[in-house]
Short mmCIF file of C-alpha atoms in Angstrom, two decimals:
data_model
loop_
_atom_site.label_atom_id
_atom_site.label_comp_id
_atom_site.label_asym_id
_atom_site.label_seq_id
_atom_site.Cartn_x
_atom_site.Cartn_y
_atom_site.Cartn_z
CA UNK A 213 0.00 0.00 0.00
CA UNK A 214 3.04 2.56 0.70
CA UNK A 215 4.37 1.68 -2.26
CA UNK A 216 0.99 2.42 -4.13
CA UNK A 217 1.03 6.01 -2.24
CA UNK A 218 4.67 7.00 -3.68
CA UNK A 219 4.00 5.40 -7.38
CA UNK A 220 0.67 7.71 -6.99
CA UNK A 221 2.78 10.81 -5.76
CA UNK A 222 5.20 10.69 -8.38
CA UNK A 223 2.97 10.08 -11.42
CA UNK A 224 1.27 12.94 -9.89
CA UNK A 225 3.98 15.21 -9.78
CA UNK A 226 4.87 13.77 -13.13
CA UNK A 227 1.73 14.86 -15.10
CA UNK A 228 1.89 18.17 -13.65
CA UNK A 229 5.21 18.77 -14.64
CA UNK A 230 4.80 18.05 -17.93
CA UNK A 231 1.10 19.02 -18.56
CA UNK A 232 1.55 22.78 -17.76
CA UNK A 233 3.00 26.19 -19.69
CA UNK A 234 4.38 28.42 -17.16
CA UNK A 235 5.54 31.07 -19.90
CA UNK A 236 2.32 32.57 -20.86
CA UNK A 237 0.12 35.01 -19.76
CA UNK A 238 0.93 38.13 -17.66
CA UNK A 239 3.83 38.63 -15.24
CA UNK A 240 1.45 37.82 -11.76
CA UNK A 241 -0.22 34.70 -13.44
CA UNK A 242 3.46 33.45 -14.62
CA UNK A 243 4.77 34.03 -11.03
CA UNK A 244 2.17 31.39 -9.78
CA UNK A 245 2.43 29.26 -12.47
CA UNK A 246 5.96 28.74 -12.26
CA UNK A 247 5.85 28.66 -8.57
CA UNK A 248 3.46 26.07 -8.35
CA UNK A 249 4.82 23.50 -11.14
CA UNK A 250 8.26 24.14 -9.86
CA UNK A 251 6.95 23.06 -5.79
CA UNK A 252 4.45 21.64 -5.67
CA UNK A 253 5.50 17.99 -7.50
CA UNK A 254 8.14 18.14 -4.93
CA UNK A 255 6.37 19.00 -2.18
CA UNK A 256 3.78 16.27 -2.65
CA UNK A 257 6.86 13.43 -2.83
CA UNK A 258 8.13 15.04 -0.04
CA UNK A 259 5.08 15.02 2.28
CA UNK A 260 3.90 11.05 1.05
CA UNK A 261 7.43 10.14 1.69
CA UNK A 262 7.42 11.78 5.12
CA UNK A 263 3.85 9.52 5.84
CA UNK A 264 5.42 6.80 4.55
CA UNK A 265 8.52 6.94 7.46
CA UNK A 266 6.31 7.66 9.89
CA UNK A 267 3.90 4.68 9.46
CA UNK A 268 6.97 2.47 9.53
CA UNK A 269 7.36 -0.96 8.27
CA UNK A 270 4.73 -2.39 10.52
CA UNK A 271 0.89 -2.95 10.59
CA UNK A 272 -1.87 -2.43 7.43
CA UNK A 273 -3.29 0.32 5.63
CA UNK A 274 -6.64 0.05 4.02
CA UNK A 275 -6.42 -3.95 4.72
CA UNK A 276 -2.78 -4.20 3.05
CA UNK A 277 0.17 -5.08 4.67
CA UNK A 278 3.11 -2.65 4.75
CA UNK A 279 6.33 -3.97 3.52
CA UNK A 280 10.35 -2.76 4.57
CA UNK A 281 10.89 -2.14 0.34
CA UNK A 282 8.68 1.31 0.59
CA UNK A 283 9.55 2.47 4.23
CA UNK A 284 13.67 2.14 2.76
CA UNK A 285 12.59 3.83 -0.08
CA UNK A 286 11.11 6.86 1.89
CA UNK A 287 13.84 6.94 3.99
CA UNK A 288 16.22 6.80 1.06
CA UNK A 289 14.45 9.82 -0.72
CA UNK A 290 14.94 12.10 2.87
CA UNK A 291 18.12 11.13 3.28
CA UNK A 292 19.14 11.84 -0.09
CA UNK A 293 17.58 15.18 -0.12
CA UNK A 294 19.05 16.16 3.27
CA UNK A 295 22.48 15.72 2.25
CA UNK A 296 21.96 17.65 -1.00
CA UNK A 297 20.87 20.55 1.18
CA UNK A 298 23.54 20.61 3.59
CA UNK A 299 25.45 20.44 0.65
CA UNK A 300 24.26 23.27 -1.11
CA UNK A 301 24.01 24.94 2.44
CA UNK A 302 27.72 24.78 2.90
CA UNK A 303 28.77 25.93 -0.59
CA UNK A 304 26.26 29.10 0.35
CA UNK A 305 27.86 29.32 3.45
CA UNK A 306 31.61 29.26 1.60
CA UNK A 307 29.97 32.14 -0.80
CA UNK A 308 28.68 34.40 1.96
CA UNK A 309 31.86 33.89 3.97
CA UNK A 310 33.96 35.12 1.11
CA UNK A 311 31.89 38.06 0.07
CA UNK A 312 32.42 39.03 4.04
CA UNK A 313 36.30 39.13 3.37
CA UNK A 314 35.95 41.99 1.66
CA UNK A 315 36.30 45.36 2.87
CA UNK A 316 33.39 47.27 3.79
CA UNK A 317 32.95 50.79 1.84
CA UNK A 318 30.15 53.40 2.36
CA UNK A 319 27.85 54.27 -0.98
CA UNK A 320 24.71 56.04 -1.10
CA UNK A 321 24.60 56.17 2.94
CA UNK A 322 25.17 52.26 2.91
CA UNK A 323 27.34 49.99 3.75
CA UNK A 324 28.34 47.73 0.82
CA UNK A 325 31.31 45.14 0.12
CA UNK A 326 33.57 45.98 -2.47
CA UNK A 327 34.89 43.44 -4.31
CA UNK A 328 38.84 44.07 -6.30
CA UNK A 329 37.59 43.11 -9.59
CA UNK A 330 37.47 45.32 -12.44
CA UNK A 331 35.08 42.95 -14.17
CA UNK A 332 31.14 44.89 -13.50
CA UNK A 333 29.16 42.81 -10.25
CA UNK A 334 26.24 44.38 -8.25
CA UNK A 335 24.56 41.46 -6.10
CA UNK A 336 23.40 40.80 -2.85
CA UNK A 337 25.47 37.81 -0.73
CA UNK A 338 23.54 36.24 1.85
CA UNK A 339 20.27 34.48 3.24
CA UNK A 340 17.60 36.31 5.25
CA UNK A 341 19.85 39.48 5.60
CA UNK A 342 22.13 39.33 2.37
CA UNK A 343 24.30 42.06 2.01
CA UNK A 344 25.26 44.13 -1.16
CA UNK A 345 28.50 42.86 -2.64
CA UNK A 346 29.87 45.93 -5.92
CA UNK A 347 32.95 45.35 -7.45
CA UNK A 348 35.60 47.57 -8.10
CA UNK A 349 35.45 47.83 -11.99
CA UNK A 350 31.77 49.15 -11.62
CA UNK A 351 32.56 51.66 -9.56
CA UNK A 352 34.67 53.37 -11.79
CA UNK A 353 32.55 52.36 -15.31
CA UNK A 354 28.93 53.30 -14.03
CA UNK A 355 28.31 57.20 -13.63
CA UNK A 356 26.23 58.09 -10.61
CA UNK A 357 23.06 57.96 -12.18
CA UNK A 358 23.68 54.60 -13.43
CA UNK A 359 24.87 53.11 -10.27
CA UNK A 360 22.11 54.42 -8.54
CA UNK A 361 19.43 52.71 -10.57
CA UNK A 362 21.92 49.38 -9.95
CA UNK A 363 21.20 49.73 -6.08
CA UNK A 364 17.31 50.51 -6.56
CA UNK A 365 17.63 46.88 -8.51
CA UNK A 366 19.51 45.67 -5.60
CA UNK A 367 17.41 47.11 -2.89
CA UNK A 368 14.40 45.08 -4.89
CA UNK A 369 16.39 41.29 -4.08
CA UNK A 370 16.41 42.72 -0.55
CA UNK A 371 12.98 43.78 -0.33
CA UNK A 372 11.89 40.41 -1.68
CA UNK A 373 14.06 38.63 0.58
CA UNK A 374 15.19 36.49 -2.73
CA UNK A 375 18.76 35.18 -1.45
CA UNK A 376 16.87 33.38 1.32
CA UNK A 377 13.77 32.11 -0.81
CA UNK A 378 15.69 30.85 -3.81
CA UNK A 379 17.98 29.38 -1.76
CA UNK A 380 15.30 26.96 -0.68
CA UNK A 381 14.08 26.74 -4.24
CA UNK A 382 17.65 25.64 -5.17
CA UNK A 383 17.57 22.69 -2.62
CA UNK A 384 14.15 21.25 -4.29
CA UNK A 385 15.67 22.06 -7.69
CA UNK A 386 18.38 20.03 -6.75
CA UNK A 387 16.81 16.93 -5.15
CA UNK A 388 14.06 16.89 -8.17
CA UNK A 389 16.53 17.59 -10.99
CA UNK A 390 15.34 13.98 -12.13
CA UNK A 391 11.79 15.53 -12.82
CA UNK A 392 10.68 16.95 -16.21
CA UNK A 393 10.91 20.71 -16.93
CA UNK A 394 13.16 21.55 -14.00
CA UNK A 395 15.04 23.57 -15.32
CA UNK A 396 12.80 25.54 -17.51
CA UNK A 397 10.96 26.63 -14.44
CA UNK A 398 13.78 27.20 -12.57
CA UNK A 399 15.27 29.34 -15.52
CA UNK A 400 11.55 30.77 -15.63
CA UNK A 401 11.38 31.48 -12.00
CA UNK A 402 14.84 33.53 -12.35
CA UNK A 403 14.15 35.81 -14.69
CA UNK A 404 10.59 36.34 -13.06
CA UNK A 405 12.57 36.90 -10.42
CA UNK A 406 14.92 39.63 -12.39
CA UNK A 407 11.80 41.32 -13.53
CA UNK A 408 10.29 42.39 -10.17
CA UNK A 409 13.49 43.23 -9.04
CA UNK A 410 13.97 45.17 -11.92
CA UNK A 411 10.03 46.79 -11.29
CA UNK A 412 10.69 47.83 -8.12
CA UNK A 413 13.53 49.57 -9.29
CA UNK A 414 11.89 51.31 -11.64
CA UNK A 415 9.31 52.85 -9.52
CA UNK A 416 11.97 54.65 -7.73
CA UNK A 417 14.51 55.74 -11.19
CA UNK A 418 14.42 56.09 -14.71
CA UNK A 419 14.02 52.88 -16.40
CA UNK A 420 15.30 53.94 -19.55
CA UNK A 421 18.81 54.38 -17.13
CA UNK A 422 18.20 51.54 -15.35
CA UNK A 423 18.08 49.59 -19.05
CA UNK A 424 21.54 51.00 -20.00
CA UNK A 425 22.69 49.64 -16.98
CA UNK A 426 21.35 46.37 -17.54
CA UNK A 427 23.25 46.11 -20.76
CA UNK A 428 26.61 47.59 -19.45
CA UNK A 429 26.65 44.79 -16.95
CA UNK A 430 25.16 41.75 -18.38
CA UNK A 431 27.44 41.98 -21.03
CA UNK A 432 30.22 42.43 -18.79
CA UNK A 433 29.38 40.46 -16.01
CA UNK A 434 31.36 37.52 -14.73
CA UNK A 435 29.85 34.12 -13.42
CA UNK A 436 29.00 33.71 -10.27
CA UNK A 437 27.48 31.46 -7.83
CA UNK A 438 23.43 30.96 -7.79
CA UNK A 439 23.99 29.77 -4.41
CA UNK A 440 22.36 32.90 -1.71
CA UNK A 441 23.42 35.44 -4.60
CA UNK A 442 21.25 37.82 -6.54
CA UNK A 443 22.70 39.74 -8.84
CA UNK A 444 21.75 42.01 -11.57
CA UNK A 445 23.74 39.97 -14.24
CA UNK A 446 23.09 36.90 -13.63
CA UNK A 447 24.82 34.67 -16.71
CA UNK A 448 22.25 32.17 -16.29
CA UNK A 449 19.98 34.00 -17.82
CA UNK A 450 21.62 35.93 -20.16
CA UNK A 451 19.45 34.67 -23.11
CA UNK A 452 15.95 36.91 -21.52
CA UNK A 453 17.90 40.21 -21.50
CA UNK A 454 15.96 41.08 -24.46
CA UNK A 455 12.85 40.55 -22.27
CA UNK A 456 14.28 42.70 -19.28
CA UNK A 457 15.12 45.76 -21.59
CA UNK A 458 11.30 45.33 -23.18
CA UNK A 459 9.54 44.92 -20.05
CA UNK A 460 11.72 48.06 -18.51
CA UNK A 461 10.82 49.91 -22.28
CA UNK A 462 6.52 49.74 -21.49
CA UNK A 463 4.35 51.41 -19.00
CA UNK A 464 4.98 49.33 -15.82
CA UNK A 465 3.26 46.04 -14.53
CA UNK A 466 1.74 46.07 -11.33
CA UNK A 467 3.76 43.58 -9.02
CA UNK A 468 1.01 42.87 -5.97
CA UNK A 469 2.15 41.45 -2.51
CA UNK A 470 2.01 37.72 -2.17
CA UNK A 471 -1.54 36.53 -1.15
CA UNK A 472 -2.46 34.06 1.38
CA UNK A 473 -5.21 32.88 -0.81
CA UNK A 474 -2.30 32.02 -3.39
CA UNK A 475 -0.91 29.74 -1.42
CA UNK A 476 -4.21 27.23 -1.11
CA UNK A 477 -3.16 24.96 -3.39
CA UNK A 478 -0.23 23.83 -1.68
CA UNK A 479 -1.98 22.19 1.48
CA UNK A 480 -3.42 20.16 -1.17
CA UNK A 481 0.36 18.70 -1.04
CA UNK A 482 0.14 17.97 2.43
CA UNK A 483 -2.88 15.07 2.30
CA UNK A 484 -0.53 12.16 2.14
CA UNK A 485 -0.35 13.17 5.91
CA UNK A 486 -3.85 12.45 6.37
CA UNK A 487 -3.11 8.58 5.57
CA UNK A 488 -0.86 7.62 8.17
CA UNK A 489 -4.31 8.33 11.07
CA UNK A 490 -5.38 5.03 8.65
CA UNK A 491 -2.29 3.25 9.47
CA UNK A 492 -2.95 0.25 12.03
#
């Protein structure tokens, strides 16, 4: 019967994944979209092979016997995905420790790591409270105007907290790499994330500025980790620039608040918990 719950969870989480199109449709709905065929397949393994541990290897279910195979397999699936967190929690740590090396400058009446580079950077290093990491070699490229619409972008990854919440999206991206589409959402979810960052900015300067910028460091940006960084060139997803500089180009999207009601769907993952009050 466990085993029957997992098959059922994954071909699940299968269908999904390969029955939606997360790249239509306007900048809120593809937030959601992405969001939700990017977590919740995961989620749903995650949560039936959580019941499955805690019913254990003993007693029935819906007058079947439970058997070791599925309760190994579970525990397999945890284990698996709790090293490749710790993994990817240390290589974070590694990033954010190095970024902390450097020396600490003030800019704009904040305090901001500079990094000796003359290659352009701008990103923010970090989980819950990241902090802004500027190299050298934009310093002395951007003029003021441009490096001010560079820390309105930045200030956007720190008002969305999004070193902290795609570093937990990176963990599930890892342990479901196996799954169809991962990285198209993941790619997807990126540059959704580049595009509210780069709408908040815009609110506050010129977005015809903050779209030179954009091109001056993209195109000069070197590559660096996806691991707690957000940064405003991000090389893995250099091939949407064009999308950036249009969306920055026409009057601006409204980008609403997260809504509770949003986030419905996802208890829907959470019912494989349910079964194990039918375990005996």
């Amino acid at each position: 019967m466990h085993l029957m719950m997992i098959l059922i969870a994954v071909t699940v989480a299968w269908w999904l994944r390969t029955s939606g199109n997360a790249d239509l449709g306007s900048w809120n709905l593809r937030w959601r979209r992405s969001l939700f065929l990017f977590l919740f397949p995961p989620l749903l393994i995650f949560m039936t092979a959580n019941a499955v541990v805690c019913m254990g290897t003993q007693g029935k279910m819906g007058g079947m016997y439970t058997d070791s195979f599925s309760y190994v397999l579970a525990l397999i699936c945890l284990a698996f995905s709790a090293v490749l967190c710790i993994k990817l929690g240390f290589q974070g740590w590694k990033s954010v420790k190095s970024a902390r090396d450097c020396p600490q400058v003030h800019l704009a009446g904040k305090q901001v790591r500079l990094l000796q580079t003359g290659a352009l950077f701008a990103g923010q290093m970090g989980f819950w409270q990241p902090e802004l990491v500027i190299s050298q070699g934009l310093l002395q490229t951007l003029s003021p105007t441009h490096l001010e619409s560079v820390l309105a972008h930045e200030q956007g990854h720190y008002h969305y907290r999004d070193t902290f919440w795609f570093f937990w999206l990176g963990c599930v991206r890892s342990c479901t790499a196996w799954l169809p589409n991962t990285e198209p959402l993941w790619e997807e979810l990126l540059a959704l994330r580049e595009l509210r960052a780069d709408s908040y900015a815009a609110s506050q300067v010129d977005p015809l500025v903050l779209a030179e910028s954009l091109l001056l460091v993209v195109t000069n940006s070197p590559v660096s980790s996806e691991v707690c960084c957000a940064a405003l060139g991000s090389s893995s997803i250099g091939d949407r620039l064009e999308q950036r500089i249009e969306a920055l180009l026409t009057p601006p999207e409204p980008t609403p608040e997260p809504q509770m009601l949003s986030w419905h769907n996802f208890l829907l993952a959470f019912l494989p918990l349910i079964t194990v009050i039918f375990h005996a």
